[in-house]
């Protein structure tokens, strides 16, 4: 086989010296190129087999990633199917201008999570400090500090739910007013849209319960902080009381109850897509490297094949078919002072061996 550093023609000369007997010339000139082709095929297969394990691992990884991506896409489609009526109603109500009748503050989509996270962190810290003052703990190294922070998160989510309940109540009242104005002719609305509109229903009991829970938690946090201070100042009391309310007011203006969109790919979906793209890129690189090595190998063997052909012609070696046409008599080939003569029977045996690929 061709090895790194071999000079052109070395393999061809080895075939002439070590394969058969060039002095006797029983085998036709086509036999050694067949051996050369067999060596080429074997070395190409060796190159491909060396990377087959890596390629198979990448293919399995790609198949697993695609299966997971498809499963998550099907899950989003099922959620979208369950929400399609609400999504369509939100679109219809926005088309008739419902957003102009409810308190709204339009901010960039990327800014809203940042605002919410800031308020969450603020609630966490304030209530953690409040409980730390009461229990006389040093700071984050004590479990009581984290317990106070969790209480702050509970207050935040209670205020979050309260803001949504208030906004739903405002939306329901605005929808009723719009439908009433449209039916009385005070508001122009396309008949085909009016027939599809469905007004929302807001539960007063749910709103009341949510408000009571939020007020109780906020007062509890304030009283805990006041109990830990010997001489609490009015400013501290007002600050502790207003921080949870800030979250309610902010969410009340940022939340849009008519904005119901189809479930979109989240960070995990994007991460899977990136992993899939990297795996596919690595597989293409591996395949390209293998093909480049195979192409280089084939080019080297073409050189050896050409040199072998020249060497055999210089030695007077002929193809088996030419010998048959010559009447079964191989011309004498003089080499190292010897003369080889082969009869017809021996020639026929040689032809059969050549046809069998030996």
PDB file of N, CA and C in Angstrom, residues 282-356:
ATOM      1  N   UNK A 282     -20.253  19.245  11.916  1.00  0.00           N
ATOM      2  CA  UNK A 282     -19.135  18.324  12.158  1.00  0.00           C
ATOM      3  C   UNK A 282     -19.204  17.123  11.225  1.00  0.00           C
ATOM      4  N   UNK A 283     -20.432  16.612  10.981  1.00  0.00           N
ATOM      5  CA  UNK A 283     -20.579  15.473  10.080  1.00  0.00           C
ATOM      6  C   UNK A 283     -20.152  15.845   8.659  1.00  0.00           C
ATOM      7  N   UNK A 284     -20.513  17.042   8.212  1.00  0.00           N
ATOM      8  CA  UNK A 284     -20.087  17.477   6.880  1.00  0.00           C
ATOM      9  C   UNK A 284     -18.570  17.623   6.804  1.00  0.00           C
ATOM     10  N   UNK A 285     -17.960  18.124   7.876  1.00  0.00           N
ATOM     11  CA  UNK A 285     -16.508  18.282   7.887  1.00  0.00           C
ATOM     12  C   UNK A 285     -15.829  16.920   7.817  1.00  0.00           C
ATOM     13  N   UNK A 286     -16.336  15.958   8.614  1.00  0.00           N
ATOM     14  CA  UNK A 286     -15.761  14.608   8.595  1.00  0.00           C
ATOM     15  C   UNK A 286     -15.884  13.993   7.203  1.00  0.00           C
ATOM     16  N   UNK A 287     -17.061  14.126   6.598  1.00  0.00           N
ATOM     17  CA  UNK A 287     -17.266  13.572   5.254  1.00  0.00           C
ATOM     18  C   UNK A 287     -16.346  14.234   4.238  1.00  0.00           C
ATOM     19  N   UNK A 288     -16.188  15.556   4.329  1.00  0.00           N
ATOM     20  CA  UNK A 288     -15.318  16.264   3.399  1.00  0.00           C
ATOM     21  C   UNK A 288     -13.855  15.845   3.569  1.00  0.00           C
ATOM     22  N   UNK A 289     -13.431  15.645   4.826  1.00  0.00           N
ATOM     23  CA  UNK A 289     -12.060  15.215   5.066  1.00  0.00           C
ATOM     24  C   UNK A 289     -11.798  13.829   4.506  1.00  0.00           C
ATOM     25  N   UNK A 290     -12.772  12.934   4.675  1.00  0.00           N
ATOM     26  CA  UNK A 290     -12.622  11.579   4.139  1.00  0.00           C
ATOM     27  C   UNK A 290     -12.539  11.606   2.619  1.00  0.00           C
ATOM     28  N   UNK A 291     -13.436  12.356   1.984  1.00  0.00           N
ATOM     29  CA  UNK A 291     -13.423  12.417   0.530  1.00  0.00           C
ATOM     30  C   UNK A 291     -12.135  13.048   0.009  1.00  0.00           C
ATOM     31  N   UNK A 292     -11.606  14.028   0.743  1.00  0.00           N
ATOM     32  CA  UNK A 292     -10.342  14.648   0.327  1.00  0.00           C
ATOM     33  C   UNK A 292      -9.194  13.643   0.407  1.00  0.00           C
ATOM     34  N   UNK A 293      -9.166  12.835   1.467  1.00  0.00           N
ATOM     35  CA  UNK A 293      -8.122  11.821   1.610  1.00  0.00           C
ATOM     36  C   UNK A 293      -8.259  10.749   0.544  1.00  0.00           C
ATOM     37  N   UNK A 294      -9.509  10.359   0.260  1.00  0.00           N
ATOM     38  CA  UNK A 294      -9.741   9.347  -0.778  1.00  0.00           C
ATOM     39  C   UNK A 294      -9.315   9.875  -2.144  1.00  0.00           C
ATOM     40  N   UNK A 295      -9.659  11.142  -2.434  1.00  0.00           N
ATOM     41  CA  UNK A 295      -9.277  11.727  -3.720  1.00  0.00           C
ATOM     42  C   UNK A 295      -7.756  11.797  -3.858  1.00  0.00           C
ATOM     43  N   UNK A 296      -7.061  12.157  -2.798  1.00  0.00           N
ATOM     44  CA  UNK A 296      -5.605  12.209  -2.826  1.00  0.00           C
ATOM     45  C   UNK A 296      -5.025  10.823  -3.042  1.00  0.00           C
ATOM     46  N   UNK A 297      -5.622   9.840  -2.371  1.00  0.00           N
ATOM     47  CA  UNK A 297      -5.165   8.462  -2.509  1.00  0.00           C
ATOM     48  C   UNK A 297      -5.367   7.956  -3.932  1.00  0.00           C
ATOM     49  N   UNK A 298      -6.519   8.233  -4.499  1.00  0.00           N
ATOM     50  CA  UNK A 298      -6.803   7.791  -5.872  1.00  0.00           C
ATOM     51  C   UNK A 298      -5.846   8.453  -6.857  1.00  0.00           C
ATOM     52  N   UNK A 299      -5.491   9.707  -6.632  1.00  0.00           N
ATOM     53  CA  UNK A 299      -4.555  10.400  -7.521  1.00  0.00           C
ATOM     54  C   UNK A 299      -3.170   9.741  -7.464  1.00  0.00           C
ATOM     55  N   UNK A 300      -2.744   9.352  -6.260  1.00  0.00           N
ATOM     56  CA  UNK A 300      -1.455   8.679  -6.119  1.00  0.00           C
ATOM     57  C   UNK A 300      -1.455   7.322  -6.819  1.00  0.00           C
ATOM     58  N   UNK A 301      -2.544   6.608  -6.721  1.00  0.00           N
ATOM     59  CA  UNK A 301      -2.629   5.296  -7.379  1.00  0.00           C
ATOM     60  C   UNK A 301      -2.686   5.436  -8.898  1.00  0.00           C
ATOM     61  N   UNK A 302      -3.274   6.544  -9.409  1.00  0.00           N
ATOM     62  CA  UNK A 302      -3.256   6.743 -10.854  1.00  0.00           C
ATOM     63  C   UNK A 302      -1.812   6.925 -11.341  1.00  0.00           C
ATOM     64  N   UNK A 303      -1.013   7.604 -10.533  1.00  0.00           N
ATOM     65  CA  UNK A 303       0.399   7.772 -10.881  1.00  0.00           C
ATOM     66  C   UNK A 303       1.101   6.420 -10.915  1.00  0.00           C
ATOM     67  N   UNK A 304       0.873   5.599  -9.892  1.00  0.00           N
ATOM     68  CA  UNK A 304       1.475   4.270  -9.847  1.00  0.00           C
ATOM     69  C   UNK A 304       1.017   3.425 -11.019  1.00  0.00           C
ATOM     70  N   UNK A 305      -0.259   3.547 -11.381  1.00  0.00           N
ATOM     71  CA  UNK A 305      -0.793   2.784 -12.503  1.00  0.00           C
ATOM     72  C   UNK A 305      -0.106   3.187 -13.811  1.00  0.00           C
ATOM     73  N   UNK A 306       0.089   4.484 -14.004  1.00  0.00           N
ATOM     74  CA  UNK A 306       0.758   4.950 -15.221  1.00  0.00           C
ATOM     75  C   UNK A 306       2.205   4.484 -15.265  1.00  0.00           C
ATOM     76  N   UNK A 307       2.898   4.567 -14.119  1.00  0.00           N
ATOM     77  CA  UNK A 307       4.299   4.130 -14.075  1.00  0.00           C
ATOM     78  C   UNK A 307       4.391   2.634 -14.310  1.00  0.00           C
ATOM     79  N   UNK A 308       3.471   1.860 -13.727  1.00  0.00           N
ATOM     80  CA  UNK A 308       3.465   0.413 -13.923  1.00  0.00           C
ATOM     81  C   UNK A 308       3.273   0.066 -15.399  1.00  0.00           C
ATOM     82  N   UNK A 309       2.381   0.791 -16.054  1.00  0.00           N
ATOM     83  CA  UNK A 309       2.144   0.534 -17.473  1.00  0.00           C
ATOM     84  C   UNK A 309       3.412   0.787 -18.289  1.00  0.00           C
ATOM     85  N   UNK A 310       4.106   1.864 -17.989  1.00  0.00           N
ATOM     86  CA  UNK A 310       5.341   2.180 -18.701  1.00  0.00           C
ATOM     87  C   UNK A 310       6.403   1.114 -18.442  1.00  0.00           C
ATOM     88  N   UNK A 311       6.541   0.711 -17.184  1.00  0.00           N
ATOM     89  CA  UNK A 311       7.540  -0.291 -16.831  1.00  0.00           C
ATOM     90  C   UNK A 311       7.272  -1.605 -17.541  1.00  0.00           C
ATOM     91  N   UNK A 312       6.029  -2.034 -17.597  1.00  0.00           N
ATOM     92  CA  UNK A 312       5.707  -3.307 -18.246  1.00  0.00           C
ATOM     93  C   UNK A 312       5.926  -3.241 -19.743  1.00  0.00           C
ATOM     94  N   UNK A 313       5.607  -2.115 -20.359  1.00  0.00           N
ATOM     95  CA  UNK A 313       5.848  -1.972 -21.783  1.00  0.00           C
ATOM     96  C   UNK A 313       7.342  -1.994 -22.097  1.00  0.00           C
ATOM     97  N   UNK A 314       8.142  -1.361 -21.236  1.00  0.00           N
ATOM     98  CA  UNK A 314       9.584  -1.375 -21.445  1.00  0.00           C
ATOM     99  C   UNK A 314      10.163  -2.778 -21.338  1.00  0.00           C
ATOM    100  N   UNK A 315       9.525  -3.622 -20.510  1.00  0.00           N
ATOM    101  CA  UNK A 315       9.996  -4.998 -20.336  1.00  0.00           C
ATOM    102  C   UNK A 315       9.449  -5.926 -21.406  1.00  0.00           C
ATOM    103  N   UNK A 316       8.528  -5.452 -22.238  1.00  0.00           N
ATOM    104  CA  UNK A 316       7.960  -6.276 -23.292  1.00  0.00           C
ATOM    105  C   UNK A 316       6.810  -7.143 -22.848  1.00  0.00           C
ATOM    106  N   UNK A 317       6.230  -6.877 -21.664  1.00  0.00           N
ATOM    107  CA  UNK A 317       5.086  -7.655 -21.177  1.00  0.00           C
ATOM    108  C   UNK A 317       3.851  -7.258 -21.946  1.00  0.00           C
ATOM    109  N   UNK A 318       3.056  -8.255 -22.348  1.00  0.00           N
ATOM    110  CA  UNK A 318       1.882  -8.018 -23.177  1.00  0.00           C
ATOM    111  C   UNK A 318       0.644  -8.559 -22.503  1.00  0.00           C
ATOM    112  N   UNK A 319      -0.548  -8.093 -22.956  1.00  0.00           N
ATOM    113  CA  UNK A 319      -1.812  -8.566 -22.416  1.00  0.00           C
ATOM    114  C   UNK A 319      -2.092  -9.979 -22.880  1.00  0.00           C
ATOM    115  N   UNK A 320      -2.855 -10.723 -22.103  1.00  0.00           N
ATOM    116  CA  UNK A 320      -3.188 -12.113 -22.421  1.00  0.00           C
ATOM    117  C   UNK A 320      -3.937 -12.211 -23.742  1.00  0.00           C
ATOM    118  N   UNK A 321      -4.819 -11.281 -24.033  1.00  0.00           N
ATOM    119  CA  UNK A 321      -5.562 -11.313 -25.295  1.00  0.00           C
ATOM    120  C   UNK A 321      -4.632 -11.186 -26.486  1.00  0.00           C
ATOM    121  N   UNK A 322      -3.569 -10.393 -26.355  1.00  0.00           N
ATOM    122  CA  UNK A 322      -2.595 -10.276 -27.430  1.00  0.00           C
ATOM    123  C   UNK A 322      -1.865 -11.582 -27.655  1.00  0.00           C
ATOM    124  N   UNK A 323      -1.611 -12.303 -26.567  1.00  0.00           N
ATOM    125  CA  UNK A 323      -0.928 -13.591 -26.687  1.00  0.00           C
ATOM    126  C   UNK A 323      -1.803 -14.606 -27.404  1.00  0.00           C
ATOM    127  N   UNK A 324      -3.100 -14.603 -27.129  1.00  0.00           N
ATOM    128  CA  UNK A 324      -4.026 -15.526 -27.782  1.00  0.00           C
ATOM    129  C   UNK A 324      -4.067 -15.258 -29.279  1.00  0.00           C
ATOM    130  N   UNK A 325      -4.118 -13.999 -29.645  1.00  0.00           N
ATOM    131  CA  UNK A 325      -4.134 -13.632 -31.055  1.00  0.00           C
ATOM    132  C   UNK A 325      -2.839 -14.027 -31.752  1.00  0.00           C
ATOM    133  N   UNK A 326      -1.773 -14.184 -30.998  1.00  0.00           N
ATOM    134  CA  UNK A 326      -0.484 -14.539 -31.566  1.00  0.00           C
ATOM    135  C   UNK A 326      -0.343 -16.040 -31.785  1.00  0.00           C
ATOM    136  N   UNK A 327      -1.454 -16.787 -31.558  1.00  0.00           N
ATOM    137  CA  UNK A 327      -1.416 -18.220 -31.816  1.00  0.00           C
ATOM    138  C   UNK A 327      -0.971 -19.055 -30.656  1.00  0.00           C
ATOM    139  N   UNK A 328      -1.009 -18.509 -29.475  1.00  0.00           N
ATOM    140  CA  UNK A 328      -0.660 -19.286 -28.292  1.00  0.00           C
ATOM    141  C   UNK A 328       0.808 -19.369 -28.026  1.00  0.00           C
ATOM    142  N   UNK A 329       1.601 -18.633 -28.767  1.00  0.00           N
ATOM    143  CA  UNK A 329       3.053 -18.677 -28.589  1.00  0.00           C
ATOM    144  C   UNK A 329       3.542 -17.344 -28.041  1.00  0.00           C
ATOM    145  N   UNK A 330       4.138 -17.416 -26.910  1.00  0.00           N
ATOM    146  CA  UNK A 330       4.668 -16.207 -26.290  1.00  0.00           C
ATOM    147  C   UNK A 330       6.043 -15.929 -26.859  1.00  0.00           C
ATOM    148  N   UNK A 331       6.267 -14.723 -27.356  1.00  0.00           N
ATOM    149  CA  UNK A 331       7.606 -14.409 -27.862  1.00  0.00           C
ATOM    150  C   UNK A 331       8.645 -14.571 -26.775  1.00  0.00           C
ATOM    151  N   UNK A 332       9.810 -14.938 -27.181  1.00  0.00           N
ATOM    152  CA  UNK A 332      10.875 -15.105 -26.197  1.00  0.00           C
ATOM    153  C   UNK A 332      11.209 -13.778 -25.572  1.00  0.00           C
ATOM    154  N   UNK A 333      11.449 -13.824 -24.273  1.00  0.00           N
ATOM    155  CA  UNK A 333      11.830 -12.630 -23.520  1.00  0.00           C
ATOM    156  C   UNK A 333      13.183 -12.901 -22.910  1.00  0.00           C
ATOM    157  N   UNK A 334      14.156 -12.172 -23.326  1.00  0.00           N
ATOM    158  CA  UNK A 334      15.503 -12.371 -22.827  1.00  0.00           C
ATOM    159  C   UNK A 334      15.700 -11.536 -21.574  1.00  0.00           C
ATOM    160  N   UNK A 335      16.120 -12.175 -20.488  1.00  0.00           N
ATOM    161  CA  UNK A 335      16.353 -11.456 -19.227  1.00  0.00           C
ATOM    162  C   UNK A 335      17.408 -12.198 -18.447  1.00  0.00           C
ATOM    163  N   UNK A 336      18.470 -11.513 -18.115  1.00  0.00           N
ATOM    164  CA  UNK A 336      19.554 -12.088 -17.334  1.00  0.00           C
ATOM    165  C   UNK A 336      20.154 -13.310 -18.037  1.00  0.00           C
ATOM    166  N   UNK A 337      20.129 -13.313 -19.364  1.00  0.00           N
ATOM    167  CA  UNK A 337      20.753 -14.388 -20.110  1.00  0.00           C
ATOM    168  C   UNK A 337      19.883 -15.617 -20.263  1.00  0.00           C
ATOM    169  N   UNK A 338      18.614 -15.603 -19.849  1.00  0.00           N
ATOM    170  CA  UNK A 338      17.736 -16.774 -19.938  1.00  0.00           C
ATOM    171  C   UNK A 338      16.727 -16.549 -21.040  1.00  0.00           C
ATOM    172  N   UNK A 339      16.266 -17.601 -21.670  1.00  0.00           N
ATOM    173  CA  UNK A 339      15.243 -17.553 -22.694  1.00  0.00           C
ATOM    174  C   UNK A 339      14.104 -18.453 -22.257  1.00  0.00           C
ATOM    175  N   UNK A 340      12.852 -17.873 -22.154  1.00  0.00           N
ATOM    176  CA  UNK A 340      11.684 -18.643 -21.696  1.00  0.00           C
ATOM    177  C   UNK A 340      10.791 -18.929 -22.885  1.00  0.00           C
ATOM    178  N   UNK A 341      10.412 -20.206 -23.047  1.00  0.00           N
ATOM    179  CA  UNK A 341       9.520 -20.609 -24.130  1.00  0.00           C
ATOM    180  C   UNK A 341       8.351 -21.362 -23.509  1.00  0.00           C
ATOM    181  N   UNK A 342       7.126 -20.969 -23.842  1.00  0.00           N
ATOM    182  CA  UNK A 342       5.938 -21.576 -23.236  1.00  0.00           C
ATOM    183  C   UNK A 342       5.073 -22.136 -24.345  1.00  0.00           C
ATOM    184  N   UNK A 343       4.575 -23.330 -24.203  1.00  0.00           N
ATOM    185  CA  UNK A 343       3.738 -23.945 -25.238  1.00  0.00           C
ATOM    186  C   UNK A 343       2.292 -23.524 -25.064  1.00  0.00           C
ATOM    187  N   UNK A 344       1.434 -24.016 -26.014  1.00  0.00           N
ATOM    188  CA  UNK A 344       0.028 -23.613 -26.018  1.00  0.00           C
ATOM    189  C   UNK A 344      -0.699 -24.082 -24.763  1.00  0.00           C
ATOM    190  N   UNK A 345      -0.451 -25.304 -24.275  1.00  0.00           N
ATOM    191  CA  UNK A 345      -1.147 -25.817 -23.081  1.00  0.00           C
ATOM    192  C   UNK A 345      -0.856 -24.935 -21.863  1.00  0.00           C
ATOM    193  N   UNK A 346       0.367 -24.589 -21.703  1.00  0.00           N
ATOM    194  CA  UNK A 346       0.716 -23.725 -20.567  1.00  0.00           C
ATOM    195  C   UNK A 346       0.045 -22.362 -20.698  1.00  0.00           C
ATOM    196  N   UNK A 347      -0.064 -21.830 -21.930  1.00  0.00           N
ATOM    197  CA  UNK A 347      -0.698 -20.550 -22.168  1.00  0.00           C
ATOM    198  C   UNK A 347      -2.174 -20.596 -21.809  1.00  0.00           C
ATOM    199  N   UNK A 348      -2.864 -21.683 -22.172  1.00  0.00           N
ATOM    200  CA  UNK A 348      -4.285 -21.825 -21.850  1.00  0.00           C
ATOM    201  C   UNK A 348      -4.497 -21.837 -20.332  1.00  0.00           C
ATOM    202  N   UNK A 349      -3.616 -22.506 -19.613  1.00  0.00           N
ATOM    203  CA  UNK A 349      -3.727 -22.503 -18.142  1.00  0.00           C
ATOM    204  C   UNK A 349      -3.549 -21.074 -17.600  1.00  0.00           C
ATOM    205  N   UNK A 350      -2.629 -20.351 -18.226  1.00  0.00           N
ATOM    206  CA  UNK A 350      -2.377 -18.974 -17.762  1.00  0.00           C
ATOM    207  C   UNK A 350      -3.593 -18.092 -18.008  1.00  0.00           C
ATOM    208  N   UNK A 351      -4.239 -18.269 -19.197  1.00  0.00           N
ATOM    209  CA  UNK A 351      -5.419 -17.466 -19.531  1.00  0.00           C
ATOM    210  C   UNK A 351      -6.540 -17.745 -18.537  1.00  0.00           C
ATOM    211  N   UNK A 352      -6.744 -19.029 -18.184  1.00  0.00           N
ATOM    212  CA  UNK A 352      -7.800 -19.387 -17.221  1.00  0.00           C
ATOM    213  C   UNK A 352      -7.512 -18.765 -15.852  1.00  0.00           C
ATOM    214  N   UNK A 353      -6.269 -18.802 -15.451  1.00  0.00           N
ATOM    215  CA  UNK A 353      -5.913 -18.202 -14.156  1.00  0.00           C
ATOM    216  C   UNK A 353      -6.135 -16.698 -14.171  1.00  0.00           C
ATOM    217  N   UNK A 354      -5.830 -16.040 -15.295  1.00  0.00           N
ATOM    218  CA  UNK A 354      -6.038 -14.585 -15.392  1.00  0.00           C
ATOM    219  C   UNK A 354      -7.521 -14.237 -15.341  1.00  0.00           C
ATOM    220  N   UNK A 355      -8.350 -15.045 -16.003  1.00  0.00           N
ATOM    221  CA  UNK A 355      -9.775 -14.777 -15.998  1.00  0.00           C
ATOM    222  C   UNK A 355     -10.398 -14.968 -14.620  1.00  0.00           C
ATOM    223  N   UNK A 356      -9.824 -15.876 -13.852  1.00  0.00           N
ATOM    224  CA  UNK A 356     -10.336 -16.081 -12.493  1.00  0.00           C
ATOM    225  C   UNK A 356      -9.842 -14.994 -11.528  1.00  0.00           C
TER     226      UNK A 356
END
